[in-house]
XYZ file of C-alpha atoms in Angstrom:
343
model
C -17.607 16.882 16.463
C -14.479 14.926 15.610
C -13.873 14.094 19.289
C -17.488 12.983 19.720
C -17.310 10.785 16.621
C -14.013 9.236 17.734
C -15.453 8.563 21.182
C -18.519 6.911 19.681
C -16.491 4.730 17.316
C -13.993 3.811 20.031
C -16.848 2.350 22.066
C -17.348 -0.385 19.458
C -15.381 -3.348 20.771
C -17.315 -6.420 19.635
C -19.069 -7.611 16.488
C -22.445 -7.250 18.196
C -21.729 -3.623 19.099
C -20.581 -2.952 15.539
C -23.801 -4.363 14.070
C -25.903 -2.240 16.436
C -23.894 0.906 15.677
C -24.221 0.523 11.895
C -27.811 -0.693 11.593
C -29.523 2.637 10.812
C -28.975 3.962 7.276
C -29.565 7.622 8.154
C -27.129 7.455 11.047
C -24.529 5.771 8.851
C -24.907 8.514 6.250
C -24.355 11.268 8.807
C -21.423 9.371 10.268
C -19.882 8.986 6.827
C -20.393 12.688 6.103
C -18.567 13.544 9.314
C -15.599 11.384 8.313
C -15.407 12.483 4.664
C -16.025 16.173 5.477
C -14.544 16.733 8.969
C -14.378 20.519 8.366
C -17.739 20.884 6.630
C -19.127 19.977 3.224
C -16.894 20.556 0.208
C -18.017 20.327 -3.404
C -16.122 17.410 -4.991
C -16.261 19.101 -8.393
C -14.896 22.606 -7.731
C -13.853 22.537 -4.059
C -16.298 25.276 -3.008
C -17.057 25.079 0.721
C -20.657 26.246 0.647
C -23.605 24.112 -0.421
C -27.298 23.680 0.282
C -29.270 20.562 1.124
C -31.960 19.811 -1.447
C -33.225 16.542 0.040
C -37.006 16.258 -0.181
C -37.377 18.958 -2.826
C -39.484 18.366 -5.906
C -37.159 17.348 -8.771
C -39.849 16.934 -11.434
C -41.202 13.386 -11.433
C -39.490 12.496 -8.152
C -38.206 14.063 -4.971
C -34.552 14.511 -4.105
C -33.196 11.675 -2.017
C -31.767 12.225 1.487
C -28.162 13.364 1.573
C -28.267 15.224 -1.761
C -26.579 18.635 -1.830
C -25.981 21.332 -4.426
C -22.907 23.526 -4.695
C -23.637 27.202 -3.998
C -21.063 28.437 -6.487
C -22.737 30.214 -9.396
C -20.286 28.685 -11.862
C -20.727 25.119 -10.614
C -24.155 24.233 -9.149
C -22.983 20.618 -9.014
C -25.241 18.170 -7.186
C -23.453 15.621 -5.036
C -23.682 13.238 -2.101
C -21.086 12.008 0.364
C -20.121 9.156 -1.979
C -19.626 11.307 -5.103
C -16.122 11.042 -6.601
C -15.113 8.411 -4.046
C -14.663 4.630 -4.403
C -18.281 4.384 -3.178
C -19.539 6.406 -6.162
C -22.854 5.098 -7.603
C -22.884 2.209 -5.152
C -25.996 0.071 -4.908
C -25.061 -1.245 -1.472
C -26.447 0.363 1.690
C -23.982 2.550 3.546
C -24.365 0.355 6.623
C -22.936 -2.539 4.614
C -19.960 -0.415 3.579
C -19.208 0.662 7.153
C -19.515 -2.886 8.461
C -17.164 -4.122 5.752
C -14.586 -1.401 6.426
C -14.719 -2.095 10.144
C -14.161 -5.818 9.645
C -11.265 -5.210 7.254
C -9.552 -2.700 9.540
C -10.054 -4.843 12.624
C -8.257 -7.781 11.040
C -4.514 -8.061 11.520
C -3.656 -9.024 7.938
C -6.961 -8.440 6.149
C -9.800 -10.615 4.900
C -10.164 -12.439 1.627
C -13.104 -11.563 -0.593
C -14.588 -15.026 -0.038
C -14.547 -14.667 3.747
C -15.846 -11.088 3.598
C -18.687 -12.142 1.284
C -19.734 -14.899 3.690
C -19.713 -12.476 6.629
C -21.689 -9.686 4.930
C -24.047 -11.865 2.909
C -23.001 -10.420 -0.459
C -21.477 -11.972 -3.563
C -17.746 -12.581 -3.885
C -17.269 -10.027 -6.721
C -19.013 -7.398 -4.578
C -16.764 -8.171 -1.605
C -13.744 -8.043 -3.916
C -14.681 -4.528 -5.053
C -15.252 -3.456 -1.429
C -11.746 -4.614 -0.588
C -10.287 -2.703 -3.530
C -12.172 0.415 -2.431
C -10.402 0.234 0.930
C -7.031 -0.340 -0.732
C -7.527 2.681 -2.955
C -8.491 4.936 -0.037
C -5.535 3.949 2.165
C -2.976 4.712 -0.560
C -0.653 7.548 0.468
C 1.195 9.933 -1.809
C 3.401 11.798 0.669
C 7.146 11.531 0.270
C 9.057 9.312 2.677
C 11.428 11.264 4.929
C 14.115 10.575 7.482
C 15.903 7.230 7.348
C 14.434 5.017 4.629
C 15.335 1.369 4.081
C 15.068 -0.061 0.561
C 15.088 -3.685 -0.524
C 13.538 -5.820 -3.229
C 12.308 -9.380 -3.414
C 10.648 -11.724 -5.886
C 7.017 -12.682 -5.464
C 5.573 -15.915 -6.799
C 5.650 -19.680 -6.475
C 7.896 -22.280 -7.968
C 8.260 -22.112 -11.751
C 6.207 -24.622 -13.659
C 8.066 -27.413 -15.379
C 8.012 -27.126 -19.151
C 8.933 -30.473 -20.715
C 9.426 -28.914 -24.149
C 11.957 -26.335 -22.930
C 15.435 -26.742 -21.518
C 15.921 -25.871 -17.834
C 17.098 -22.278 -17.346
C 20.783 -21.713 -16.735
C 22.483 -19.122 -14.615
C 21.337 -15.557 -15.099
C 23.499 -12.606 -15.862
C 25.774 -11.284 -13.171
C 23.827 -9.150 -10.716
C 20.481 -10.171 -12.192
C 18.219 -12.841 -10.748
C 17.395 -15.761 -13.020
C 13.685 -15.927 -12.321
C 10.357 -15.238 -13.948
C 8.761 -14.137 -10.682
C 7.365 -10.661 -10.134
C 9.922 -8.199 -8.748
C 8.679 -6.054 -5.861
C 10.489 -3.022 -4.462
C 9.807 -2.222 -0.813
C 10.585 0.881 1.240
C 10.167 1.449 4.979
C 10.593 4.732 6.799
C 12.067 4.195 10.237
C 10.193 5.792 13.163
C 11.767 8.861 14.722
C 12.166 7.149 18.105
C 10.983 4.100 20.033
C 9.259 5.691 23.022
C 5.818 4.276 23.947
C 3.043 5.801 21.868
C 5.178 6.411 18.771
C 3.639 5.377 15.461
C 5.485 2.932 13.248
C 7.213 4.220 10.158
C 5.495 4.370 6.797
C 5.913 1.463 4.376
C 5.436 1.217 0.611
C 5.818 -1.487 -2.004
C 5.240 -1.667 -5.731
C 5.756 -4.020 -8.643
C 8.730 -3.010 -10.794
C 9.940 -4.430 -14.083
C 13.488 -4.830 -15.276
C 15.037 -4.144 -11.849
C 18.478 -5.704 -11.538
C 20.494 -6.089 -8.352
C 22.819 -3.251 -9.358
C 19.865 -0.975 -10.100
C 18.329 -1.752 -6.697
C 21.597 -0.871 -4.951
C 21.897 2.391 -6.903
C 18.438 3.722 -5.999
C 19.659 5.706 -2.997
C 22.880 7.038 -4.512
C 21.243 10.354 -5.382
C 20.535 11.165 -1.737
C 22.823 13.109 0.582
C 23.641 10.111 2.761
C 23.528 6.635 1.285
C 24.727 3.404 2.899
C 24.458 -0.223 1.815
C 24.951 -3.642 3.369
C 26.270 -6.589 1.397
C 24.453 -9.770 2.354
C 26.509 -11.888 -0.033
C 29.554 -11.045 2.114
C 27.599 -11.926 5.283
C 27.292 -8.277 6.229
C 23.879 -7.667 7.759
C 24.333 -4.871 10.323
C 26.918 -2.104 10.491
C 26.175 0.230 13.394
C 22.780 1.727 12.453
C 23.001 0.599 8.825
C 20.695 -2.343 8.117
C 17.566 -3.290 6.196
C 15.926 -5.360 8.921
C 12.756 -3.248 8.958
C 12.098 -3.484 5.232
C 12.934 -7.195 5.286
C 10.324 -7.594 8.014
C 7.824 -5.726 5.856
C 8.670 -7.891 2.845
C 8.210 -10.985 4.990
C 4.843 -9.681 6.140
C 3.787 -9.295 2.507
C 4.701 -12.918 1.814
C 2.851 -14.183 4.901
C -0.232 -12.115 4.067
C -0.346 -13.468 0.537
C 0.198 -17.043 1.698
C -2.424 -16.849 4.450
C -5.079 -14.422 3.170
C -4.709 -13.787 -0.571
C -3.623 -17.031 -2.272
C -3.393 -15.344 -5.673
C -2.571 -11.729 -6.495
C -2.321 -10.696 -10.118
C 0.475 -8.251 -11.029
C -2.224 -5.935 -12.401
C -3.736 -5.328 -8.938
C -0.675 -6.088 -6.809
C 0.017 -2.421 -6.025
C -3.472 -2.051 -4.525
C -2.827 -4.954 -2.173
C 0.540 -3.441 -1.256
C -1.251 -0.184 -0.355
C -3.305 -2.087 2.206
C -0.321 -3.986 3.619
C 1.738 -0.814 3.935
C -1.136 0.956 5.668
C -1.487 -1.877 8.173
C 2.263 -1.768 8.826
C 2.071 1.942 9.703
C -0.988 1.537 11.948
C 1.033 0.295 14.921
C 2.270 2.047 18.045
C 5.185 1.313 20.350
C 4.052 -0.161 23.679
C 7.464 -0.792 25.237
C 10.649 -2.810 24.978
C 11.663 -6.241 26.213
C 14.908 -8.180 26.456
C 14.969 -11.412 24.487
C 17.577 -14.117 24.056
C 18.624 -15.324 20.648
C 19.277 -18.959 19.787
C 22.933 -18.426 20.547
C 22.143 -17.019 23.984
C 22.854 -13.383 23.145
C 20.536 -10.827 24.740
C 18.873 -8.302 22.448
C 16.351 -5.534 23.068
C 13.172 -5.856 21.011
C 10.486 -3.232 20.506
C 6.930 -4.279 21.347
C 4.166 -3.064 19.056
C 0.378 -2.867 19.310
C -2.175 -2.283 16.555
C -4.124 0.975 16.380
C -7.829 0.467 17.085
C -10.221 0.503 14.090
C -11.891 3.801 15.108
C -9.058 6.226 14.191
C -8.192 4.067 11.191
C -11.748 4.362 9.857
C -11.678 8.150 10.179
C -8.289 8.322 8.480
C -9.431 6.114 5.594
C -12.523 8.138 4.686
C -10.759 11.481 5.130
C -8.856 10.805 1.893
C -11.758 9.200 0.015
C -12.698 12.178 -2.171
C -10.878 12.099 -5.489
C -10.095 8.378 -5.337
C -12.419 7.079 -8.037
C -13.082 3.505 -9.051
C -15.594 2.200 -11.584
C -16.822 -1.166 -12.746
C -15.480 -2.429 -16.045
C -17.768 -4.070 -18.649
C -16.216 -7.484 -17.973
C -16.970 -7.352 -14.233
C -13.605 -6.030 -13.062
C -12.631 -2.570 -11.877
C -11.128 0.504 -13.489
C -9.006 2.828 -11.348
C -9.710 6.368 -12.558
C -7.326 8.118 -10.158
C -3.713 6.978 -10.197
C -1.836 7.137 -6.891
C 1.915 7.698 -6.781
C 3.323 4.859 -4.698
C 6.595 6.381 -3.514
C 5.479 10.027 -3.458
């Protein structure tokens, strides 16, 4: 079933094909069930793997809607659908709208803003914003990074506003940046090798408070093997010791924010970083090429290609159960399931 579903989704190459594939609500529901429950239905309340379909049965004044199931456990008897205890819980949108939105978001290289997504789907901007956050919550990963991990931090934000009533800030303390910008800690796991077909390493980022330069350098001291490079001494590469990968990831975060998300609040920044880290890892090695630097030196660069949306879509919904998100009274969102950023 998984191979058939992947083959069907892989055949969607254009927007027109995507619209035709996701136009029937019943088909979208069965497709979503296959992605959320690849090994069969599982009760989201107790985890029991046996349930019965009660769609069409008389439930008093109304009949049970399609896609409604009841847990067969005698101690549970919980009624659920494929969207129960997921970011799609209690959604008023058709499932075809959700699948179209996820496909558009995963097909984009750096993502789509809520304004652009709302215009494409024909929904309101707050609705598109919540759809985007649902994707960001589902792509969050909690596994520990392994192998060689690069760590670096940077400051996110624009130029400080001029305050005529306050004196200009002086130099900060030694080893501590004199800035009011948001501090972001990034980590990138290097891939095991660079042969064609290898997936890129995992990447994570999170907002941290009170992180000084000395604290950032001391993060890896508890590991068995820990190396650092000192950029202030013009040391950037020492054999295999460098932070070029994580600096590339940090640069990608800045470009994504500048080009797609003009404003990210620190409150929801980690959700956006989940999406950016997921996109970073959804790349495969296609080969290597020799390039010349500005100084004429030849270097070997690895060529990457993005993973198609079909396997990404299946991977996203496979971890949907347990990731809960609700609307807040003021029109925002409330994340009911915290995700550990760095495992």
